[in-house]
C-alpha atoms as a printed R data frame, in Angstrom:
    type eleno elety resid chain resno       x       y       z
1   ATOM     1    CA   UNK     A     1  11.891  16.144  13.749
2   ATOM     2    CA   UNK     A     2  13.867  14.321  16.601
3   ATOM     3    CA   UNK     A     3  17.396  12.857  15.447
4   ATOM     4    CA   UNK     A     4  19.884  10.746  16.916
5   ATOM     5    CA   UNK     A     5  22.820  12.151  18.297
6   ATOM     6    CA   UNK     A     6  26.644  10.530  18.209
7   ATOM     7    CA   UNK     A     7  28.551  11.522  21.182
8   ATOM     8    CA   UNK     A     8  30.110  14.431  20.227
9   ATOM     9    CA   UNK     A     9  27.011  15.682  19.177
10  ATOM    10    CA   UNK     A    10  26.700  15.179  15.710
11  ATOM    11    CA   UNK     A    11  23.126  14.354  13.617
12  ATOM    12    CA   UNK     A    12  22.917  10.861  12.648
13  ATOM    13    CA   UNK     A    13  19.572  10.493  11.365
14  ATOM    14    CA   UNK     A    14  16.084  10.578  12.141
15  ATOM    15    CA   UNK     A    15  14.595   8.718  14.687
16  ATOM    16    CA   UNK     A    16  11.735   7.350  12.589
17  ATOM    17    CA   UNK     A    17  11.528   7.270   8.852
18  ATOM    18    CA   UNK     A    18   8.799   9.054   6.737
19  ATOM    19    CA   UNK     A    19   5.526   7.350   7.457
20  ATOM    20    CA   UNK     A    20   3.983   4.732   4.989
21  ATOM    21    CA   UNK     A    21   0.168   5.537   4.422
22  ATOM    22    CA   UNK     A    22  -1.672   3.533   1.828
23  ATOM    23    CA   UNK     A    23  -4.715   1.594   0.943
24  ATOM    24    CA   UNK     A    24  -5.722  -2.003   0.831
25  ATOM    25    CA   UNK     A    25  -6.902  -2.384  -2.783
26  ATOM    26    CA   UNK     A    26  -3.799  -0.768  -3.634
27  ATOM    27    CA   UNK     A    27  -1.591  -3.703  -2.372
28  ATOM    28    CA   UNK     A    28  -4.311  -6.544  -2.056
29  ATOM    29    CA   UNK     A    29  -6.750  -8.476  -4.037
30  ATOM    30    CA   UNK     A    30  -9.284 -11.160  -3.032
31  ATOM    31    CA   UNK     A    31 -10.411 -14.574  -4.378
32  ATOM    32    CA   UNK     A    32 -13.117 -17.284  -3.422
33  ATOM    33    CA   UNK     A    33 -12.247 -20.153  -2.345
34  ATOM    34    CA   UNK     A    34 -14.387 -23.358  -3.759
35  ATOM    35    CA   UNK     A    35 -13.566 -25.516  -0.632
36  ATOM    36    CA   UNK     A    36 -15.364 -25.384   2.507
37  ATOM    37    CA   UNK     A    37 -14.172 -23.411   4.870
38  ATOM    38    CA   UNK     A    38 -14.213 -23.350   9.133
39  ATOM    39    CA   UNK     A    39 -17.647 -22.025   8.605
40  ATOM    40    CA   UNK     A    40 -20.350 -20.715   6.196
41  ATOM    41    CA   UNK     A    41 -18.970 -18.169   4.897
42  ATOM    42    CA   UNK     A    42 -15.269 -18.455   5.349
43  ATOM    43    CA   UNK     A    43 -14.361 -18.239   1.826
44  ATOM    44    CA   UNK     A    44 -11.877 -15.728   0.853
45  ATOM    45    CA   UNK     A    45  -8.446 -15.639   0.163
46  ATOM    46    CA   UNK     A    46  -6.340 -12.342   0.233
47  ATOM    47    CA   UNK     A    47  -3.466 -11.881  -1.759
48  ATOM    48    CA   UNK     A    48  -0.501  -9.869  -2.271
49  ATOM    49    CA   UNK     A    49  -1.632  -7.979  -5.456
50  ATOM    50    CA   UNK     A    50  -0.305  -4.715  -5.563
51  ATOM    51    CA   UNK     A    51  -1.993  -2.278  -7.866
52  ATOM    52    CA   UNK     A    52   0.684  -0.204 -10.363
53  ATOM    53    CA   UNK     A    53   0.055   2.583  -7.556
54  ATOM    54    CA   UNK     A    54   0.770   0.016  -5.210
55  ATOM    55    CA   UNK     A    55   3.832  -0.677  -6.950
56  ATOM    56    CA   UNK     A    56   4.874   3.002  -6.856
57  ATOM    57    CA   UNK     A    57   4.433   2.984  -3.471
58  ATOM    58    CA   UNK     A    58   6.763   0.081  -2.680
59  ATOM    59    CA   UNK     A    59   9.325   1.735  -4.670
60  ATOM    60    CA   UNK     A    60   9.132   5.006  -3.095
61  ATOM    61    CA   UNK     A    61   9.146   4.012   0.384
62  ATOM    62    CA   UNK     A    62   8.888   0.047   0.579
63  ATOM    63    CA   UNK     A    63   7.472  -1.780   2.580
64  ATOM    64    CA   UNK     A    64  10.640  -4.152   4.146
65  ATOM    65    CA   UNK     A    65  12.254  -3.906   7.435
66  ATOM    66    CA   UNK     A    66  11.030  -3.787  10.910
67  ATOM    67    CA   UNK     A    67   8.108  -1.407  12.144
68  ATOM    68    CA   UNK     A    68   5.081  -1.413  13.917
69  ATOM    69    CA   UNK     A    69   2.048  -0.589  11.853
70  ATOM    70    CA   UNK     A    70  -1.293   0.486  12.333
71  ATOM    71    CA   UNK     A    71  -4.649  -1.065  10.378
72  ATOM    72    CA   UNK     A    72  -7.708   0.990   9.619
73  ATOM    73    CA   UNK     A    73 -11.546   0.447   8.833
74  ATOM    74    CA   UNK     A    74 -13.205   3.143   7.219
75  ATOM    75    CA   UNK     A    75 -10.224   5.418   8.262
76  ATOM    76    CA   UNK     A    76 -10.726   4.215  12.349
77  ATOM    77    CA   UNK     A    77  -8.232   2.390  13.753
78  ATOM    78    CA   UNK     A    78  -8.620  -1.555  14.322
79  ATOM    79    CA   UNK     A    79  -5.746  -2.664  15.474
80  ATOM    80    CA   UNK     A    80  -1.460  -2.344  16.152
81  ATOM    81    CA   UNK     A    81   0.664  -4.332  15.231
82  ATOM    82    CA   UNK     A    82   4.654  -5.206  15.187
83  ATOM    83    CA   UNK     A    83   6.837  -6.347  12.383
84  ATOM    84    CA   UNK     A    84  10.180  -7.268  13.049
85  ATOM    85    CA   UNK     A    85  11.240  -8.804   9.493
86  ATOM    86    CA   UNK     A    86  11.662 -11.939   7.705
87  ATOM    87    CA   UNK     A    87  14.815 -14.343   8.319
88  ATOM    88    CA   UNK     A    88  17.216 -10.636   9.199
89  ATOM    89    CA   UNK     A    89  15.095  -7.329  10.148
90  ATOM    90    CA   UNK     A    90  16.206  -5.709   6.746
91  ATOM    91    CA   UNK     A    91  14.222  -8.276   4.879
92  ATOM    92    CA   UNK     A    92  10.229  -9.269   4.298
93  ATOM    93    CA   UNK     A    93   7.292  -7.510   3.085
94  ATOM    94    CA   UNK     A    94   4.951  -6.394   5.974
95  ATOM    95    CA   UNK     A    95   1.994  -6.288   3.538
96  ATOM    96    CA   UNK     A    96   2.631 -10.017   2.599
97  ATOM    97    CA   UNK     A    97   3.205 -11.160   6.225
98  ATOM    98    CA   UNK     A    98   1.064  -9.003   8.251
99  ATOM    99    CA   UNK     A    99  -2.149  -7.059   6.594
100 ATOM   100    CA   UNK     A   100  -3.133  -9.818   4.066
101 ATOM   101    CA   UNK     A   101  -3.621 -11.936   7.092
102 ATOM   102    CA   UNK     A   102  -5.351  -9.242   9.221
103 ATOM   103    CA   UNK     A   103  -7.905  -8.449   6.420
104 ATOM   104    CA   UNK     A   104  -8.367 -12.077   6.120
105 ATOM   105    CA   UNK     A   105  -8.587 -12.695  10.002
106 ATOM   106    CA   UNK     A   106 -10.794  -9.386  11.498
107 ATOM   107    CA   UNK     A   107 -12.847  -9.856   8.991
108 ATOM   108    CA   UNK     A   108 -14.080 -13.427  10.078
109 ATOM   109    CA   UNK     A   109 -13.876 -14.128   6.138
110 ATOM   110    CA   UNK     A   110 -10.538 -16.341   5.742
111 ATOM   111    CA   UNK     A   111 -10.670 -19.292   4.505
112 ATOM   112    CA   UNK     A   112  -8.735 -20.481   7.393
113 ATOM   113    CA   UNK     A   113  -9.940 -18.395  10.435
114 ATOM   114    CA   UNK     A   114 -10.571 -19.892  14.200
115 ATOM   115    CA   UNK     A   115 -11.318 -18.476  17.223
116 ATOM   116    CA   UNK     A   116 -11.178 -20.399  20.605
117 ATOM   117    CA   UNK     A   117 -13.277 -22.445  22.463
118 ATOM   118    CA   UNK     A   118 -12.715 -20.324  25.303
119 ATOM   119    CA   UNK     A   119 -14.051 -17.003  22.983
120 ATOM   120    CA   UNK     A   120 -16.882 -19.673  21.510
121 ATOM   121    CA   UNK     A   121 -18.646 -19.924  24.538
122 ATOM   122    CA   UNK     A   122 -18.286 -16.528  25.467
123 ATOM   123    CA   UNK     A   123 -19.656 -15.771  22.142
124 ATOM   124    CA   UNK     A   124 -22.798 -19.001  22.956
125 ATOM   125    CA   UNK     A   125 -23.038 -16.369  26.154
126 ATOM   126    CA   UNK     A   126 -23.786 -13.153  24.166
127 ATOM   127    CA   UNK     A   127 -26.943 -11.686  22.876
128 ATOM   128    CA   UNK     A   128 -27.463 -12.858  19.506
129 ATOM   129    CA   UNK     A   129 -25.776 -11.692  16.285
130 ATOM   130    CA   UNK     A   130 -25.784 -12.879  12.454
131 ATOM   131    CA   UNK     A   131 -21.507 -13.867  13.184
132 ATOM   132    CA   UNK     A   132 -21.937 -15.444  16.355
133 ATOM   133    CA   UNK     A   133 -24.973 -17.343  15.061
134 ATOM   134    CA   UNK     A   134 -22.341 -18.585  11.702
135 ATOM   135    CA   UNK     A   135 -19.586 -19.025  14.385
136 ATOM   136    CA   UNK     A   136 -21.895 -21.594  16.704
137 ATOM   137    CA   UNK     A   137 -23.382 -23.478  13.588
138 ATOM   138    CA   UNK     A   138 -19.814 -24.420  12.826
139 ATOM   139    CA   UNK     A   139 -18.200 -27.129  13.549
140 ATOM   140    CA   UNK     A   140 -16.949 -26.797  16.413
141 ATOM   141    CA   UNK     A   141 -13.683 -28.685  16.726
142 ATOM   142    CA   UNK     A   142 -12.714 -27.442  13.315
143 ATOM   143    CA   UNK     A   143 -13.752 -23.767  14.446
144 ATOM   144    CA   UNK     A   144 -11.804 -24.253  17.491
145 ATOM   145    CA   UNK     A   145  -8.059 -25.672  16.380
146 ATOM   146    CA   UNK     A   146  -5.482 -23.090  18.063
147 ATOM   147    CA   UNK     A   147  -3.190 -24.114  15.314
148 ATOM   148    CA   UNK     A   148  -2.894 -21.602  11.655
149 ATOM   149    CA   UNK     A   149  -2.141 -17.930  11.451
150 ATOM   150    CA   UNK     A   150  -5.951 -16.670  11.080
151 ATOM   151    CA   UNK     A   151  -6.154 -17.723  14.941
152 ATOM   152    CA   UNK     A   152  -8.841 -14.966  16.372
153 ATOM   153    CA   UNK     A   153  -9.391 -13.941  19.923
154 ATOM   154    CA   UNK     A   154 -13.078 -12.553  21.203
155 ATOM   155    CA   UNK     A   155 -12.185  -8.791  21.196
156 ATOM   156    CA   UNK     A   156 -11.434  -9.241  17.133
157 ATOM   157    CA   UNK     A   157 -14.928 -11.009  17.189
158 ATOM   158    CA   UNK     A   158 -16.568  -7.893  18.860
159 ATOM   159    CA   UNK     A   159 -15.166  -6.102  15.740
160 ATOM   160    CA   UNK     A   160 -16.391  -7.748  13.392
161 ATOM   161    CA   UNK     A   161 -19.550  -8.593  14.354
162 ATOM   162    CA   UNK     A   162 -20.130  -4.565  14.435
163 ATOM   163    CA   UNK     A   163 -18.829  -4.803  11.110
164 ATOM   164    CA   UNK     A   164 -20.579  -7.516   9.749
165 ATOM   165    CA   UNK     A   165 -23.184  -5.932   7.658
166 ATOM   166    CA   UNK     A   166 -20.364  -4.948   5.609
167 ATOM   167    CA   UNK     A   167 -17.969  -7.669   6.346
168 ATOM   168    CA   UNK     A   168 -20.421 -10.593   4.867
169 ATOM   169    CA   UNK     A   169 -20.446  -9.064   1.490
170 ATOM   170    CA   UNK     A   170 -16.403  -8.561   1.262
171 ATOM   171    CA   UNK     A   171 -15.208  -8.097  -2.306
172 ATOM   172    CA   UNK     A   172 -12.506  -6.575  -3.854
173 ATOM   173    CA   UNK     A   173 -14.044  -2.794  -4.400
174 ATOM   174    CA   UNK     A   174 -14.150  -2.896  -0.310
175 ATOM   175    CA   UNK     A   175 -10.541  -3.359  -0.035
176 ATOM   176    CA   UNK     A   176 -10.263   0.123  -0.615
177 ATOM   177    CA   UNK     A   177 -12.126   0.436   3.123
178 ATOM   178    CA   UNK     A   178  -8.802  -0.782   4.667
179 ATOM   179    CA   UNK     A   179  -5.764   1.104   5.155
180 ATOM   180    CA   UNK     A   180  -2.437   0.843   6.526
181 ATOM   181    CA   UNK     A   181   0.129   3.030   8.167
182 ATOM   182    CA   UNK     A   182   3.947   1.749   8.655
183 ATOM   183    CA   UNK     A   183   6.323   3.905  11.259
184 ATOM   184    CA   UNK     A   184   9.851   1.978  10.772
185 ATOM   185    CA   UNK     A   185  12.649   3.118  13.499
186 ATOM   186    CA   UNK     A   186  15.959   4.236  11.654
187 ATOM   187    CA   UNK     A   187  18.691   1.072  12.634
188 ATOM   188    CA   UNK     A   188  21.583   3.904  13.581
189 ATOM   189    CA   UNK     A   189  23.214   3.941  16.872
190 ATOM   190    CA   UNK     A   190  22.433   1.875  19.318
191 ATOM   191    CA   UNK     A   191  19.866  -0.380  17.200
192 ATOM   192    CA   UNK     A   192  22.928  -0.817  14.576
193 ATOM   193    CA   UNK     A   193  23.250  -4.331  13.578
194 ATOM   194    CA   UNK     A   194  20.841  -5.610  16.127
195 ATOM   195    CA   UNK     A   195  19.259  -8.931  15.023
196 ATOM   196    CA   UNK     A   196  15.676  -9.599  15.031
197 ATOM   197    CA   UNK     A   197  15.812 -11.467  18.551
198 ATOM   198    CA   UNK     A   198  17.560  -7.984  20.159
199 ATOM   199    CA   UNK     A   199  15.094  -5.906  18.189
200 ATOM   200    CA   UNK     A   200  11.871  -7.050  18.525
201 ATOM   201    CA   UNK     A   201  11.069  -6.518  22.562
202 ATOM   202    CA   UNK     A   202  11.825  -2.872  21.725
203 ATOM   203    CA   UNK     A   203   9.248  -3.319  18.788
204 ATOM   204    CA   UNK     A   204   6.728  -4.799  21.570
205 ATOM   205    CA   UNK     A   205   7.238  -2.262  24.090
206 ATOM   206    CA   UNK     A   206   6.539   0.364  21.432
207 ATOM   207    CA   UNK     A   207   3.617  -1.463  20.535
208 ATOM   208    CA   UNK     A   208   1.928  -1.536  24.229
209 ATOM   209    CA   UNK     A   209   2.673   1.919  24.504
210 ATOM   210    CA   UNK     A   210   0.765   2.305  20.810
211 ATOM   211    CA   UNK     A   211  -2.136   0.586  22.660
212 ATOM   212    CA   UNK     A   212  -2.430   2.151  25.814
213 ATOM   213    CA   UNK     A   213  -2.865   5.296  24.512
214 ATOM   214    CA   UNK     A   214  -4.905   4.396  21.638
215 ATOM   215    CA   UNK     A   215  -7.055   1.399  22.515
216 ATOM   216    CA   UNK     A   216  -7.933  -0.260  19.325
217 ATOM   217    CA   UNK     A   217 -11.097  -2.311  19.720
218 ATOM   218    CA   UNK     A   218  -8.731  -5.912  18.267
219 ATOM   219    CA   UNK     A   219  -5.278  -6.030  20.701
220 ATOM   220    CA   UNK     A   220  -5.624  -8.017  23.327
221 ATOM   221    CA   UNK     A   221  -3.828  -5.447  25.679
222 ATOM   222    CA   UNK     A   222  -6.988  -2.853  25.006
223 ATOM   223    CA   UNK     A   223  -9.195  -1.931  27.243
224 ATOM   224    CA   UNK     A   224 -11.884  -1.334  24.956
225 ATOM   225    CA   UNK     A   225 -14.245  -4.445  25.312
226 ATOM   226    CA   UNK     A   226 -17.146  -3.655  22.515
227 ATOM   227    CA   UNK     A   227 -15.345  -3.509  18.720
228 ATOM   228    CA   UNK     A   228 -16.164   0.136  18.936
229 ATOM   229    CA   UNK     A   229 -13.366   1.485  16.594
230 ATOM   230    CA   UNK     A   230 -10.339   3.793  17.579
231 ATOM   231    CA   UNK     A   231  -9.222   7.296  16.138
232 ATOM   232    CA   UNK     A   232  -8.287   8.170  12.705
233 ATOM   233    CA   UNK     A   233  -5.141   8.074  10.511
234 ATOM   234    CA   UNK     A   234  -3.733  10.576  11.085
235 ATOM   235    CA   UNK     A   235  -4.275  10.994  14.743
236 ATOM   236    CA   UNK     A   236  -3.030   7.527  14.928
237 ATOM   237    CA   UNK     A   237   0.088   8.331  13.045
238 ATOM   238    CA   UNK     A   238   0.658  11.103  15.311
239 ATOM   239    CA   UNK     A   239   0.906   9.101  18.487
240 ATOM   240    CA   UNK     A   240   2.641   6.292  17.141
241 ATOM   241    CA   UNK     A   241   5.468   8.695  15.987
242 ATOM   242    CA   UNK     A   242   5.486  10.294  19.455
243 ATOM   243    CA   UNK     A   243   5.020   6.849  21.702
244 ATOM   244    CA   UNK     A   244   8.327   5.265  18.901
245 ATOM   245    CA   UNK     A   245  10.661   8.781  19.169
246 ATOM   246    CA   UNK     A   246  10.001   8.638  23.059
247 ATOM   247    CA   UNK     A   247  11.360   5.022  23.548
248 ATOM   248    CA   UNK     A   248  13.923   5.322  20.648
249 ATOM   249    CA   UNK     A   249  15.522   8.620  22.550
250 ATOM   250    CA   UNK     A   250  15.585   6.801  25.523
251 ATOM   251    CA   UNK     A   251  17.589   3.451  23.839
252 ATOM   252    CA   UNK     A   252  19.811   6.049  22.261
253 ATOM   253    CA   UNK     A   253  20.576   7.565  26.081
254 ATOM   254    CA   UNK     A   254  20.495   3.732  27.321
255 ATOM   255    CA   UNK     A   255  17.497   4.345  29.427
256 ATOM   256    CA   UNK     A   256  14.671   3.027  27.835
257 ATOM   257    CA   UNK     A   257  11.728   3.718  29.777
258 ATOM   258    CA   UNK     A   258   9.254   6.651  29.414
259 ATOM   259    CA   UNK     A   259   5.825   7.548  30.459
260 ATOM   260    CA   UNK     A   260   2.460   6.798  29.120
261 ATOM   261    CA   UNK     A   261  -0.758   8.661  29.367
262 ATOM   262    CA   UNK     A   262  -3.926   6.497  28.864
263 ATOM   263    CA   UNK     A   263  -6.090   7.321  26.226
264 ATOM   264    CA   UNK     A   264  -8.665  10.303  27.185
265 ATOM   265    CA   UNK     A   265  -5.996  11.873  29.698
266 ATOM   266    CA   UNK     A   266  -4.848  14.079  26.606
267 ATOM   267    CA   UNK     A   267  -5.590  14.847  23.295
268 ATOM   268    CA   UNK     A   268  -4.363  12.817  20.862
């Protein structure tokens, strides 16, 4: 394990703290909505409902504090995300901010989802599909409002209409389908005390590296046009500890830059 070092050469601590692993039913619960939603069947609701093994694993390694996480489908990676904390980067709960709204969002089954006008018509372009065909019987200028946090781009459209076989009958046993990883940097040295503004372009540069290595089939910054999904959890975790002790060691020797390899250059 990689540590930081003080300047006489001391240990500090490690560089990243144990990894978080866990599954969506064990955090997460779902409920239909009676309203109308953007379109037919945009009717769910996901909630922050942890399970009592959910609970055991919030208070064995909690879920607070800035990190950049990973989502999962069937134990293939979906997507990479950032967290960099709610009101001070010691405080919120990623699975309340972040993976209730991604399950809700990829999915296509949020109450409140949209996707662009811009993604609509390349979607009106496409060969047919049973999501695009719900998407373009919408209506449109609800669809369409760039406004809400369920905002989706094409490439998370490409994902789930792959998935949508499964996607259209959603319900709470399939929450178990979903998982999570969460890699949080330890705050020591140099990243002491640094406020969420300081803190979070290091979080983002983390996160491209994340992506060009691992091309998830729902960041925008991926290459990988078609929803087909990305490696596995563990392989995942792997790189994302590598890509986060890489740029870490190099903000702890002030020089934060590094180099990436693409994904198929190496093994991950």
């Amino acid at each position: 394990m990689n540590y930081y070092h003080n300047i006489e050469g001391e240990q500090i601590s490690p560089m990243v703290l144990p990894t978080i692993s866990i599954r969506g039913d064990d955090l997460l619960g779902l409920r239909t909505v009676s309203t109308p939603g953007t379109h037919a069947l945009a009717n769910l609701r996901v909630d922050y409902r942890p399970t009592d093994a959910g609970q055991r694993a919030i208070a064995r390694d909690g879920h607070s504090g800035p990190g950049i996480y990973a989502c999962f489908w069937d134990r293939e990676l979906f997507y990479i995300g950032t967290f960099a904390g709610i009101g001070r980067p010691t405080k919120g709960n990623v699975a309340r901010e972040r993976w209730t709204k991604h399950i809700a969002g990829m999915s296509f089954r949020g109450h409140g989802v949209t996707i662009g006008e811009r993604a609509l018509n390349q979607i009106g372009d496409d060969a047919p599909s049973r999501l695009g065909d719900l998407l373009l019987a919408a209506d449109r200028a609800r669809l369409s409002k760039t406004a809400g946090a369920l905002q989706m781009h094409y490439e998370k459209f490409r994902f789930a209409a792959r998935h949508w076989d499964d996607f259209a009958l959603l319900d709470e046993a399939m929450l178990a389908r979903f998982a999570f990883v969460y890699l949080r940097p330890s705050l020591h040295g140099r990243l002491a005390g640094m406020d969420k503004a300081t803190l979070d372009p290091h979080l983002r540069a983390m996160e491209r590296g994340i992506v060009a290595l691992l091309d998830p089939p729902c960041n925008c910054g991926s290459l990988n046009q078609d929803g087909a999904p990305g490696p596995g959890i563990a392989n995942t975790a792997e790189a994302m500890r590598q890509v986060m002790d890489a740029h870490l060691a190099a903000v702890q020797s002030d020089h934060p830059e590094y180099r990436l390899m693409p994904r198929g250059s190496r093994r991950i």
